[in-house]
Amino acid sequence: MIKTLSSLQLSKVTRPISWGEMDLFGHLNNVHYFRYLEDARIAFLDQLNFFDNKLYCVILKNECEYKCSVEYPDQLTTISYVTRVGNTSFCMLYEVFSEQQDTVVAIGKSVIVIVDPETMQKREIPAQFRDHLLKYMKEFQYEQYA
């Protein structure tokens, strides 16, 4: 049974970058962007009570387009959008915003597939969760796709 949501909020996660995330060239190492995307995705799924409902998913595709480099110190805010909802999967887009530069420094995209935890076979997105995804997608449209 999917728990109901009281209200939708734009899902965003803000955290400072750490010195240890820098690479030899003095900017945020590319692997850490994927951790920021993961933080945002988990916060989003948490907001929708995904884990409380024992749903299981895998990432089919994960990509990141780097707009400009990020240097320490900085604080990044990652905002999550839903851009497509299918029968067994949904797509998310993430904007990574730099406080220091006052601009979007990366755009991430993920395809998330709902699977059976025992067989790892695709399964349909439960109707109530699908409804929440669609409601979120309509409420918080990414400007590029609106």
mmCIF file of N, CA and C in Angstrom:
data_model
loop_
_atom_site.group_PDB
_atom_site.id
_atom_site.type_symbol
_atom_site.label_atom_id
_atom_site.label_comp_id
_atom_site.label_asym_id
_atom_site.label_seq_id
_atom_site.Cartn_x
_atom_site.Cartn_y
_atom_site.Cartn_z
ATOM 1 N N MET A 1 0.849 -1.181 0.000
ATOM 2 C CA MET A 1 0.000 0.000 0.000
ATOM 3 C C MET A 1 0.892 1.242 0.000
ATOM 4 N N ILE A 2 0.672 2.111 -0.940
ATOM 5 C CA ILE A 2 1.440 3.343 -1.040
ATOM 6 C C ILE A 2 0.880 4.359 -0.041
ATOM 7 N N LYS A 3 1.755 4.919 0.767
ATOM 8 C CA LYS A 3 1.325 5.973 1.685
ATOM 9 C C LYS A 3 0.972 7.208 0.871
ATOM 10 N N THR A 4 0.015 7.963 1.329
ATOM 11 C CA THR A 4 -0.369 9.172 0.616
ATOM 12 C C THR A 4 0.527 10.329 1.031
ATOM 13 N N LEU A 5 0.597 11.302 0.155
ATOM 14 C CA LEU A 5 1.399 12.497 0.419
ATOM 15 C C LEU A 5 0.493 13.608 0.896
ATOM 16 N N SER A 6 0.960 14.370 1.852
ATOM 17 C CA SER A 6 0.154 15.496 2.326
ATOM 18 C C SER A 6 0.232 16.655 1.337
ATOM 19 N N SER A 7 1.427 16.925 0.835
ATOM 20 C CA SER A 7 1.582 17.978 -0.169
ATOM 21 C C SER A 7 2.922 17.790 -0.866
ATOM 22 N N LEU A 8 2.982 18.241 -2.083
ATOM 23 C CA LEU A 8 4.223 18.159 -2.843
ATOM 24 C C LEU A 8 5.060 19.402 -2.614
ATOM 25 N N GLN A 9 6.360 19.197 -2.551
ATOM 26 C CA GLN A 9 7.304 20.308 -2.456
ATOM 27 C C GLN A 9 8.379 20.069 -3.499
ATOM 28 N N LEU A 10 8.900 21.152 -4.058
ATOM 29 C CA LEU A 10 10.023 21.030 -4.972
ATOM 30 C C LEU A 10 11.170 20.379 -4.218
ATOM 31 N N SER A 11 11.698 19.312 -4.764
ATOM 32 C CA SER A 11 12.762 18.561 -4.098
ATOM 33 C C SER A 11 14.111 19.175 -4.431
ATOM 34 N N LYS A 12 14.787 19.678 -3.399
ATOM 35 C CA LYS A 12 16.132 20.202 -3.597
ATOM 36 C C LYS A 12 17.004 19.895 -2.399
ATOM 37 N N VAL A 13 18.266 19.658 -2.698
ATOM 38 C CA VAL A 13 19.248 19.310 -1.678
ATOM 39 C C VAL A 13 20.406 20.289 -1.801
ATOM 40 N N THR A 14 20.806 20.880 -0.679
ATOM 41 C CA THR A 14 21.920 21.826 -0.673
ATOM 42 C C THR A 14 22.990 21.320 0.277
ATOM 43 N N ARG A 15 24.225 21.339 -0.199
ATOM 44 C CA ARG A 15 25.338 20.980 0.681
ATOM 45 C C ARG A 15 26.629 21.586 0.155
ATOM 46 N N PRO A 16 27.539 21.889 1.066
ATOM 47 C CA PRO A 16 28.827 22.456 0.642
ATOM 48 C C PRO A 16 29.696 21.371 0.016
ATOM 49 N N ILE A 17 30.528 21.765 -0.932
ATOM 50 C CA ILE A 17 31.493 20.805 -1.442
ATOM 51 C C ILE A 17 32.628 20.713 -0.422
ATOM 52 N N SER A 18 33.290 19.592 -0.394
ATOM 53 C CA SER A 18 34.391 19.441 0.551
ATOM 54 C C SER A 18 35.721 19.495 -0.198
ATOM 55 N N TRP A 19 36.746 19.842 0.531
ATOM 56 C CA TRP A 19 38.083 19.945 -0.046
ATOM 57 C C TRP A 19 38.488 18.624 -0.706
ATOM 58 N N GLY A 20 38.122 17.509 -0.102
ATOM 59 C CA GLY A 20 38.493 16.206 -0.616
ATOM 60 C C GLY A 20 37.814 15.824 -1.923
ATOM 61 N N GLU A 21 36.817 16.592 -2.335
ATOM 62 C CA GLU A 21 36.139 16.313 -3.604
ATOM 63 C C GLU A 21 36.850 16.968 -4.796
ATOM 64 N N MET A 22 37.894 17.753 -4.507
ATOM 65 C CA MET A 22 38.626 18.436 -5.573
ATOM 66 C C MET A 22 39.593 17.470 -6.242
ATOM 67 N N ASP A 23 39.882 17.707 -7.526
ATOM 68 C CA ASP A 23 40.847 16.854 -8.214
ATOM 69 C C ASP A 23 42.184 17.581 -8.379
ATOM 70 N N LEU A 24 43.102 16.982 -9.067
ATOM 71 C CA LEU A 24 44.445 17.518 -9.261
ATOM 72 C C LEU A 24 44.435 18.899 -9.923
ATOM 73 N N PHE A 25 43.391 19.174 -10.696
ATOM 74 C CA PHE A 25 43.302 20.439 -11.421
ATOM 75 C C PHE A 25 42.597 21.535 -10.631
ATOM 76 N N GLY A 26 42.225 21.230 -9.377
ATOM 77 C CA GLY A 26 41.653 22.239 -8.494
ATOM 78 C C GLY A 26 40.170 22.477 -8.655
ATOM 79 N N HIS A 27 39.472 21.552 -9.309
ATOM 80 C CA HIS A 27 38.022 21.704 -9.399
ATOM 81 C C HIS A 27 37.329 20.418 -8.989
ATOM 82 N N LEU A 28 36.026 20.512 -8.767
ATOM 83 C CA LEU A 28 35.233 19.377 -8.307
ATOM 84 C C LEU A 28 35.386 18.219 -9.290
ATOM 85 N N ASN A 29 35.819 17.074 -8.786
ATOM 86 C CA ASN A 29 36.020 15.894 -9.623
ATOM 87 C C ASN A 29 34.686 15.418 -10.187
ATOM 88 N N ASN A 30 34.695 14.972 -11.439
ATOM 89 C CA ASN A 30 33.445 14.621 -12.117
ATOM 90 C C ASN A 30 32.646 13.525 -11.417
ATOM 91 N N VAL A 31 33.287 12.589 -10.750
ATOM 92 C CA VAL A 31 32.555 11.509 -10.088
ATOM 93 C C VAL A 31 31.650 12.052 -8.976
ATOM 94 N N HIS A 32 32.035 13.153 -8.369
ATOM 95 C CA HIS A 32 31.247 13.691 -7.258
ATOM 96 C C HIS A 32 29.923 14.297 -7.713
ATOM 97 N N TYR A 33 29.852 14.745 -8.951
ATOM 98 C CA TYR A 33 28.566 15.233 -9.463
ATOM 99 C C TYR A 33 27.508 14.129 -9.373
ATOM 100 N N PHE A 34 27.913 12.895 -9.671
ATOM 101 C CA PHE A 34 26.964 11.787 -9.608
ATOM 102 C C PHE A 34 26.512 11.516 -8.174
ATOM 103 N N ARG A 35 27.356 11.814 -7.219
ATOM 104 C CA ARG A 35 26.943 11.687 -5.818
ATOM 105 C C ARG A 35 25.923 12.770 -5.461
ATOM 106 N N TYR A 36 26.117 13.968 -5.988
ATOM 107 C CA TYR A 36 25.147 15.040 -5.768
ATOM 108 C C TYR A 36 23.804 14.670 -6.403
ATOM 109 N N LEU A 37 23.846 14.082 -7.598
ATOM 110 C CA LEU A 37 22.612 13.638 -8.253
ATOM 111 C C LEU A 37 21.942 12.542 -7.430
ATOM 112 N N GLU A 38 22.738 11.622 -6.904
ATOM 113 C CA GLU A 38 22.192 10.551 -6.074
ATOM 114 C C GLU A 38 21.545 11.123 -4.808
ATOM 115 N N ASP A 39 22.209 12.075 -4.156
ATOM 116 C CA ASP A 39 21.629 12.717 -2.964
ATOM 117 C C ASP A 39 20.262 13.309 -3.298
ATOM 118 N N ALA A 40 20.177 13.976 -4.443
ATOM 119 C CA ALA A 40 18.919 14.607 -4.853
ATOM 120 C C ALA A 40 17.854 13.551 -5.161
ATOM 121 N N ARG A 41 18.254 12.477 -5.840
ATOM 122 C CA ARG A 41 17.304 11.412 -6.193
ATOM 123 C C ARG A 41 16.763 10.737 -4.936
ATOM 124 N N ILE A 42 17.634 10.443 -3.979
ATOM 125 C CA ILE A 42 17.197 9.785 -2.743
ATOM 126 C C ILE A 42 16.272 10.707 -1.950
ATOM 127 N N ALA A 43 16.602 11.987 -1.877
ATOM 128 C CA ALA A 43 15.728 12.941 -1.176
ATOM 129 C C ALA A 43 14.357 13.007 -1.850
ATOM 130 N N PHE A 44 14.348 12.997 -3.175
ATOM 131 C CA PHE A 44 13.091 13.021 -3.919
ATOM 132 C C PHE A 44 12.270 11.765 -3.634
ATOM 133 N N LEU A 45 12.904 10.595 -3.732
ATOM 134 C CA LEU A 45 12.193 9.341 -3.471
ATOM 135 C C LEU A 45 11.704 9.276 -2.027
ATOM 136 N N ASP A 46 12.500 9.803 -1.116
ATOM 137 C CA ASP A 46 12.082 9.875 0.290
ATOM 138 C C ASP A 46 10.824 10.724 0.438
ATOM 139 N N GLN A 47 10.799 11.860 -0.245
ATOM 140 C CA GLN A 47 9.642 12.758 -0.188
ATOM 141 C C GLN A 47 8.381 12.031 -0.644
ATOM 142 N N LEU A 48 8.521 11.100 -1.590
ATOM 143 C CA LEU A 48 7.375 10.349 -2.102
ATOM 144 C C LEU A 48 7.131 9.042 -1.330
ATOM 145 N N ASN A 49 7.823 8.870 -0.202
ATOM 146 C CA ASN A 49 7.672 7.680 0.646
ATOM 147 C C ASN A 49 8.008 6.389 -0.097
ATOM 148 N N PHE A 50 8.899 6.482 -1.051
ATOM 149 C CA PHE A 50 9.278 5.341 -1.882
ATOM 150 C C PHE A 50 9.805 4.183 -1.036
ATOM 151 N N PHE A 51 10.724 4.472 -0.130
ATOM 152 C CA PHE A 51 11.368 3.413 0.645
ATOM 153 C C PHE A 51 10.448 2.835 1.713
ATOM 154 N N ASP A 52 9.543 3.642 2.223
ATOM 155 C CA ASP A 52 8.577 3.148 3.206
ATOM 156 C C ASP A 52 7.631 2.116 2.595
ATOM 157 N N ASN A 53 7.512 2.156 1.284
ATOM 158 C CA ASN A 53 6.578 1.272 0.589
ATOM 159 C C ASN A 53 7.261 0.060 -0.033
ATOM 160 N N LYS A 54 8.513 -0.155 0.354
ATOM 161 C CA LYS A 54 9.272 -1.334 -0.093
ATOM 162 C C LYS A 54 9.315 -1.459 -1.611
ATOM 163 N N LEU A 55 9.387 -0.326 -2.289
ATOM 164 C CA LEU A 55 9.587 -0.343 -3.736
ATOM 165 C C LEU A 55 11.079 -0.470 -4.002
ATOM 166 N N TYR A 56 11.423 -1.031 -5.131
ATOM 167 C CA TYR A 56 12.815 -1.274 -5.463
ATOM 168 C C TYR A 56 13.057 -0.773 -6.874
ATOM 169 N N CYS A 57 14.191 -0.126 -7.077
ATOM 170 C CA CYS A 57 14.486 0.395 -8.404
ATOM 171 C C CYS A 57 15.963 0.234 -8.735
ATOM 172 N N VAL A 58 16.262 0.322 -10.018
ATOM 173 C CA VAL A 58 17.638 0.337 -10.496
ATOM 174 C C VAL A 58 17.780 1.515 -11.458
ATOM 175 N N ILE A 59 19.004 1.979 -11.595
ATOM 176 C CA ILE A 59 19.283 3.063 -12.529
ATOM 177 C C ILE A 59 19.660 2.431 -13.859
ATOM 178 N N LEU A 60 18.869 2.691 -14.881
ATOM 179 C CA LEU A 60 19.140 2.172 -16.215
ATOM 180 C C LEU A 60 20.158 3.051 -16.935
ATOM 181 N N LYS A 61 20.050 4.367 -16.695
ATOM 182 C CA LYS A 61 20.933 5.312 -17.367
ATOM 183 C C LYS A 61 21.159 6.500 -16.450
ATOM 184 N N ASN A 62 22.380 6.981 -16.422
ATOM 185 C CA ASN A 62 22.753 8.125 -15.593
ATOM 186 C C ASN A 62 23.743 8.956 -16.392
ATOM 187 N N GLU A 63 23.472 10.220 -16.573
ATOM 188 C CA GLU A 63 24.399 11.066 -17.321
ATOM 189 C C GLU A 63 24.471 12.454 -16.713
ATOM 190 N N CYS A 64 25.560 13.139 -17.029
ATOM 191 C CA CYS A 64 25.764 14.485 -16.502
ATOM 192 C C CYS A 64 26.447 15.338 -17.569
ATOM 193 N N GLU A 65 25.881 16.504 -17.792
ATOM 194 C CA GLU A 65 26.476 17.489 -18.703
ATOM 195 C C GLU A 65 27.062 18.597 -17.838
ATOM 196 N N TYR A 66 28.361 18.788 -17.953
ATOM 197 C CA TYR A 66 29.060 19.777 -17.134
ATOM 198 C C TYR A 66 29.047 21.119 -17.856
ATOM 199 N N LYS A 67 28.488 22.131 -17.215
ATOM 200 C CA LYS A 67 28.379 23.466 -17.818
ATOM 201 C C LYS A 67 29.613 24.312 -17.523
ATOM 202 N N CYS A 68 30.135 24.222 -16.322
ATOM 203 C CA CYS A 68 31.364 24.931 -15.958
ATOM 204 C C CYS A 68 31.940 24.297 -14.695
ATOM 205 N N SER A 69 33.225 24.520 -14.482
ATOM 206 C CA SER A 69 33.881 23.882 -13.343
ATOM 207 C C SER A 69 33.491 24.562 -12.028
ATOM 208 N N VAL A 70 33.645 23.805 -10.949
ATOM 209 C CA VAL A 70 33.323 24.272 -9.609
ATOM 210 C C VAL A 70 34.583 24.152 -8.767
ATOM 211 N N GLU A 71 34.864 25.183 -7.991
ATOM 212 C CA GLU A 71 36.049 25.191 -7.141
ATOM 213 C C GLU A 71 35.654 25.398 -5.693
ATOM 214 N N TYR A 72 36.492 24.878 -4.801
ATOM 215 C CA TYR A 72 36.311 25.052 -3.360
ATOM 216 C C TYR A 72 36.665 26.479 -2.986
ATOM 217 N N PRO A 73 35.940 27.128 -2.099
ATOM 218 C CA PRO A 73 34.718 26.690 -1.423
ATOM 219 C C PRO A 73 33.490 27.048 -2.258
ATOM 220 N N ASP A 74 32.470 26.262 -2.133
ATOM 221 C CA ASP A 74 31.203 26.522 -2.814
ATOM 222 C C ASP A 74 30.127 25.677 -2.148
ATOM 223 N N GLN A 75 28.918 26.018 -2.414
ATOM 224 C CA GLN A 75 27.772 25.253 -1.943
ATOM 225 C C GLN A 75 26.908 24.984 -3.165
ATOM 226 N N LEU A 76 26.519 23.726 -3.348
ATOM 227 C CA LEU A 76 25.725 23.340 -4.506
ATOM 228 C C LEU A 76 24.324 22.940 -4.085
ATOM 229 N N THR A 77 23.350 23.391 -4.860
ATOM 230 C CA THR A 77 21.960 22.995 -4.666
ATOM 231 C C THR A 77 21.538 22.198 -5.884
ATOM 232 N N THR A 78 21.023 21.011 -5.637
ATOM 233 C CA THR A 78 20.556 20.154 -6.726
ATOM 234 C C THR A 78 19.040 20.060 -6.651
ATOM 235 N N ILE A 79 18.387 20.463 -7.734
ATOM 236 C CA ILE A 79 16.927 20.462 -7.826
ATOM 237 C C ILE A 79 16.507 19.309 -8.729
ATOM 238 N N SER A 80 15.486 18.567 -8.312
ATOM 239 C CA SER A 80 15.016 17.387 -9.056
ATOM 240 C C SER A 80 13.716 17.673 -9.791
ATOM 241 N N TYR A 81 13.655 17.178 -11.017
ATOM 242 C CA TYR A 81 12.446 17.250 -11.841
ATOM 243 C C TYR A 81 12.135 15.860 -12.375
ATOM 244 N N VAL A 82 10.873 15.600 -12.640
ATOM 245 C CA VAL A 82 10.457 14.382 -13.336
ATOM 246 C C VAL A 82 10.059 14.828 -14.733
ATOM 247 N N THR A 83 10.657 14.198 -15.752
ATOM 248 C CA THR A 83 10.397 14.633 -17.130
ATOM 249 C C THR A 83 9.594 13.613 -17.938
ATOM 250 N N ARG A 84 9.478 12.395 -17.430
ATOM 251 C CA ARG A 84 8.690 11.372 -18.129
ATOM 252 C C ARG A 84 8.310 10.287 -17.135
ATOM 253 N N VAL A 85 7.086 9.768 -17.284
ATOM 254 C CA VAL A 85 6.630 8.638 -16.472
ATOM 255 C C VAL A 85 6.067 7.594 -17.426
ATOM 256 N N GLY A 86 6.665 6.412 -17.416
ATOM 257 C CA GLY A 86 6.195 5.315 -18.252
ATOM 258 C C GLY A 86 5.481 4.268 -17.424
ATOM 259 N N ASN A 87 5.379 3.060 -17.962
ATOM 260 C CA ASN A 87 4.714 1.969 -17.237
ATOM 261 C C ASN A 87 5.606 1.358 -16.167
ATOM 262 N N THR A 88 6.906 1.216 -16.486
ATOM 263 C CA THR A 88 7.828 0.565 -15.553
ATOM 264 C C THR A 88 8.993 1.469 -15.154
ATOM 265 N N SER A 89 9.084 2.644 -15.763
ATOM 266 C CA SER A 89 10.225 3.523 -15.499
ATOM 267 C C SER A 89 9.792 4.988 -15.515
ATOM 268 N N PHE A 90 10.677 5.816 -14.992
ATOM 269 C CA PHE A 90 10.469 7.258 -15.069
ATOM 270 C C PHE A 90 11.822 7.932 -15.225
ATOM 271 N N CYS A 91 11.798 9.146 -15.760
ATOM 272 C CA CYS A 91 13.025 9.898 -16.007
ATOM 273 C C CYS A 91 13.071 11.107 -15.087
ATOM 274 N N MET A 92 14.278 11.355 -14.579
ATOM 275 C CA MET A 92 14.497 12.532 -13.746
ATOM 276 C C MET A 92 15.561 13.397 -14.385
ATOM 277 N N LEU A 93 15.440 14.683 -14.165
ATOM 278 C CA LEU A 93 16.436 15.647 -14.589
ATOM 279 C C LEU A 93 16.824 16.452 -13.353
ATOM 280 N N TYR A 94 18.097 16.800 -13.257
ATOM 281 C CA TYR A 94 18.601 17.508 -12.081
ATOM 282 C C TYR A 94 19.371 18.739 -12.536
ATOM 283 N N GLU A 95 19.126 19.862 -11.885
ATOM 284 C CA GLU A 95 19.943 21.057 -12.067
ATOM 285 C C GLU A 95 20.848 21.193 -10.856
ATOM 286 N N VAL A 96 22.147 21.334 -11.108
ATOM 287 C CA VAL A 96 23.114 21.547 -10.036
ATOM 288 C C VAL A 96 23.524 23.011 -10.101
ATOM 289 N N PHE A 97 23.170 23.751 -9.050
ATOM 290 C CA PHE A 97 23.345 25.203 -9.013
ATOM 291 C C PHE A 97 24.466 25.579 -8.044
ATOM 292 N N SER A 98 25.404 26.406 -8.506
ATOM 293 C CA SER A 98 26.507 26.884 -7.670
ATOM 294 C C SER A 98 26.136 28.202 -7.008
ATOM 295 N N GLU A 99 26.288 28.252 -5.693
ATOM 296 C CA GLU A 99 26.034 29.491 -4.958
ATOM 297 C C GLU A 99 27.093 30.542 -5.300
ATOM 298 N N GLN A 100 28.369 30.130 -5.373
ATOM 299 C CA GLN A 100 29.463 31.065 -5.674
ATOM 300 C C GLN A 100 29.306 31.710 -7.042
ATOM 301 N N GLN A 101 28.924 30.915 -8.029
ATOM 302 C CA GLN A 101 28.839 31.406 -9.406
ATOM 303 C C GLN A 101 27.451 31.904 -9.776
ATOM 304 N N ASP A 102 26.475 31.624 -8.929
ATOM 305 C CA ASP A 102 25.096 32.030 -9.156
ATOM 306 C C ASP A 102 24.600 31.544 -10.526
ATOM 307 N N THR A 103 24.887 30.268 -10.822
ATOM 308 C CA THR A 103 24.477 29.698 -12.110
ATOM 309 C C THR A 103 24.384 28.184 -12.023
ATOM 310 N N VAL A 104 23.728 27.586 -12.995
ATOM 311 C CA VAL A 104 23.671 26.129 -13.104
ATOM 312 C C VAL A 104 25.003 25.654 -13.655
ATOM 313 N N VAL A 105 25.652 24.736 -12.940
ATOM 314 C CA VAL A 105 26.978 24.248 -13.342
ATOM 315 C C VAL A 105 26.920 22.848 -13.948
ATOM 316 N N ALA A 106 25.787 22.156 -13.799
ATOM 317 C CA ALA A 106 25.643 20.822 -14.383
ATOM 318 C C ALA A 106 24.171 20.469 -14.501
ATOM 319 N N ILE A 107 23.879 19.657 -15.508
ATOM 320 C CA ILE A 107 22.538 19.109 -15.711
ATOM 321 C C ILE A 107 22.686 17.589 -15.738
ATOM 322 N N GLY A 108 21.949 16.904 -14.872
ATOM 323 C CA GLY A 108 21.997 15.445 -14.824
ATOM 324 C C GLY A 108 20.689 14.849 -15.300
ATOM 325 N N LYS A 109 20.763 13.622 -15.795
ATOM 326 C CA LYS A 109 19.572 12.900 -16.237
ATOM 327 C C LYS A 109 19.694 11.448 -15.801
ATOM 328 N N SER A 110 18.576 10.876 -15.368
ATOM 329 C CA SER A 110 18.533 9.471 -14.953
ATOM 330 C C SER A 110 17.277 8.812 -15.481
ATOM 331 N N VAL A 111 17.395 7.541 -15.808
ATOM 332 C CA VAL A 111 16.244 6.699 -16.099
ATOM 333 C C VAL A 111 16.195 5.670 -14.974
ATOM 334 N N ILE A 112 15.083 5.655 -14.243
ATOM 335 C CA ILE A 112 14.916 4.790 -13.081
ATOM 336 C C ILE A 112 13.853 3.747 -13.413
ATOM 337 N N VAL A 113 14.179 2.476 -13.211
ATOM 338 C CA VAL A 113 13.276 1.376 -13.526
ATOM 339 C C VAL A 113 12.846 0.692 -12.233
ATOM 340 N N ILE A 114 11.545 0.473 -12.096
ATOM 341 C CA ILE A 114 11.009 -0.253 -10.950
ATOM 342 C C ILE A 114 11.164 -1.750 -11.245
ATOM 343 N N VAL A 115 11.717 -2.477 -10.282
ATOM 344 C CA VAL A 115 11.942 -3.915 -10.468
ATOM 345 C C VAL A 115 11.446 -4.697 -9.259
ATOM 346 N N ASP A 116 11.213 -5.978 -9.501
ATOM 347 C CA ASP A 116 10.905 -6.910 -8.425
ATOM 348 C C ASP A 116 12.225 -7.194 -7.700
ATOM 349 N N PRO A 117 12.285 -7.034 -6.370
ATOM 350 C CA PRO A 117 13.551 -7.200 -5.660
ATOM 351 C C PRO A 117 14.113 -8.620 -5.692
ATOM 352 N N GLU A 118 13.278 -9.606 -5.927
ATOM 353 C CA GLU A 118 13.755 -10.991 -5.951
ATOM 354 C C GLU A 118 14.204 -11.425 -7.345
ATOM 355 N N THR A 119 13.416 -11.085 -8.356
ATOM 356 C CA THR A 119 13.729 -11.546 -9.709
ATOM 357 C C THR A 119 14.514 -10.513 -10.513
ATOM 358 N N MET A 120 14.510 -9.273 -10.061
ATOM 359 C CA MET A 120 15.137 -8.139 -10.761
ATOM 360 C C MET A 120 14.497 -7.878 -12.135
ATOM 361 N N GLN A 121 13.291 -8.393 -12.318
ATOM 362 C CA GLN A 121 12.549 -8.153 -13.550
ATOM 363 C C GLN A 121 11.755 -6.849 -13.404
ATOM 364 N N LYS A 122 11.612 -6.141 -14.524
ATOM 365 C CA LYS A 122 10.813 -4.914 -14.507
ATOM 366 C C LYS A 122 9.405 -5.225 -14.022
ATOM 367 N N ARG A 123 8.847 -4.258 -13.305
ATOM 368 C CA ARG A 123 7.451 -4.360 -12.898
ATOM 369 C C ARG A 123 6.800 -3.006 -13.072
ATOM 370 N N GLU A 124 5.499 -3.010 -13.171
ATOM 371 C CA GLU A 124 4.778 -1.750 -13.351
ATOM 372 C C GLU A 124 4.942 -0.865 -12.129
ATOM 373 N N ILE A 125 4.982 0.416 -12.395
ATOM 374 C CA ILE A 125 4.991 1.382 -11.302
ATOM 375 C C ILE A 125 3.616 1.296 -10.629
ATOM 376 N N PRO A 126 3.561 1.087 -9.318
ATOM 377 C CA PRO A 126 2.254 1.049 -8.643
ATOM 378 C C PRO A 126 1.456 2.315 -8.955
ATOM 379 N N ALA A 127 0.168 2.144 -9.181
ATOM 380 C CA ALA A 127 -0.700 3.226 -9.655
ATOM 381 C C ALA A 127 -0.610 4.486 -8.794
ATOM 382 N N GLN A 128 -0.657 4.324 -7.486
ATOM 383 C CA GLN A 128 -0.647 5.505 -6.624
ATOM 384 C C GLN A 128 0.703 6.233 -6.693
ATOM 385 N N PHE A 129 1.802 5.478 -6.765
ATOM 386 C CA PHE A 129 3.124 6.093 -6.896
ATOM 387 C C PHE A 129 3.251 6.768 -8.256
ATOM 388 N N ARG A 130 2.737 6.117 -9.287
ATOM 389 C CA ARG A 130 2.748 6.705 -10.636
ATOM 390 C C ARG A 130 1.973 8.023 -10.631
ATOM 391 N N ASP A 131 0.827 8.034 -9.960
ATOM 392 C CA ASP A 131 0.028 9.266 -9.860
ATOM 393 C C ASP A 131 0.821 10.382 -9.183
ATOM 394 N N HIS A 132 1.567 10.040 -8.130
ATOM 395 C CA HIS A 132 2.387 11.039 -7.438
ATOM 396 C C HIS A 132 3.490 11.570 -8.358
ATOM 397 N N LEU A 133 4.110 10.669 -9.122
ATOM 398 C CA LEU A 133 5.150 11.095 -10.076
ATOM 399 C C LEU A 133 4.573 12.044 -11.114
ATOM 400 N N LEU A 134 3.407 11.702 -11.650
ATOM 401 C CA LEU A 134 2.769 12.554 -12.663
ATOM 402 C C LEU A 134 2.375 13.912 -12.080
ATOM 403 N N LYS A 135 1.866 13.895 -10.855
ATOM 404 C CA LYS A 135 1.482 15.146 -10.201
ATOM 405 C C LYS A 135 2.715 16.029 -9.991
ATOM 406 N N TYR A 136 3.809 15.423 -9.532
ATOM 407 C CA TYR A 136 5.056 16.172 -9.325
ATOM 408 C C TYR A 136 5.556 16.732 -10.663
ATOM 409 N N MET A 137 5.503 15.919 -11.716
ATOM 410 C CA MET A 137 5.975 16.336 -13.032
ATOM 411 C C MET A 137 5.192 17.551 -13.527
ATOM 412 N N LYS A 138 3.891 17.547 -13.315
ATOM 413 C CA LYS A 138 3.056 18.669 -13.754
ATOM 414 C C LYS A 138 3.247 19.901 -12.875
ATOM 415 N N GLU A 139 3.422 19.674 -11.572
ATOM 416 C CA GLU A 139 3.566 20.785 -10.625
ATOM 417 C C GLU A 139 4.894 21.518 -10.794
ATOM 418 N N PHE A 140 5.961 20.775 -11.019
ATOM 419 C CA PHE A 140 7.309 21.355 -11.092
ATOM 420 C C PHE A 140 7.935 21.011 -12.439
ATOM 421 N N GLN A 141 7.502 21.708 -13.461
ATOM 422 C CA GLN A 141 7.997 21.446 -14.804
ATOM 423 C C GLN A 141 9.367 22.084 -15.004
ATOM 424 N N TYR A 142 10.235 21.342 -15.640
ATOM 425 C CA TYR A 142 11.539 21.875 -16.015
ATOM 426 C C TYR A 142 11.323 22.774 -17.226
ATOM 427 N N GLU A 143 11.801 24.011 -17.157
ATOM 428 C CA GLU A 143 11.522 25.016 -18.183
ATOM 429 C C GLU A 143 11.872 24.552 -19.592
ATOM 430 N N GLN A 144 12.948 23.782 -19.722
ATOM 431 C CA GLN A 144 13.379 23.331 -21.048
ATOM 432 C C GLN A 144 12.336 22.401 -21.701
ATOM 433 N N TYR A 145 11.519 21.734 -20.863
ATOM 434 C CA TYR A 145 10.564 20.772 -21.387
ATOM 435 C C TYR A 145 9.132 21.258 -21.303
ATOM 436 N N ALA A 146 8.897 22.349 -20.619
ATOM 437 C CA ALA A 146 7.517 22.828 -20.416
ATOM 438 C C ALA A 146 6.898 23.310 -21.709
#
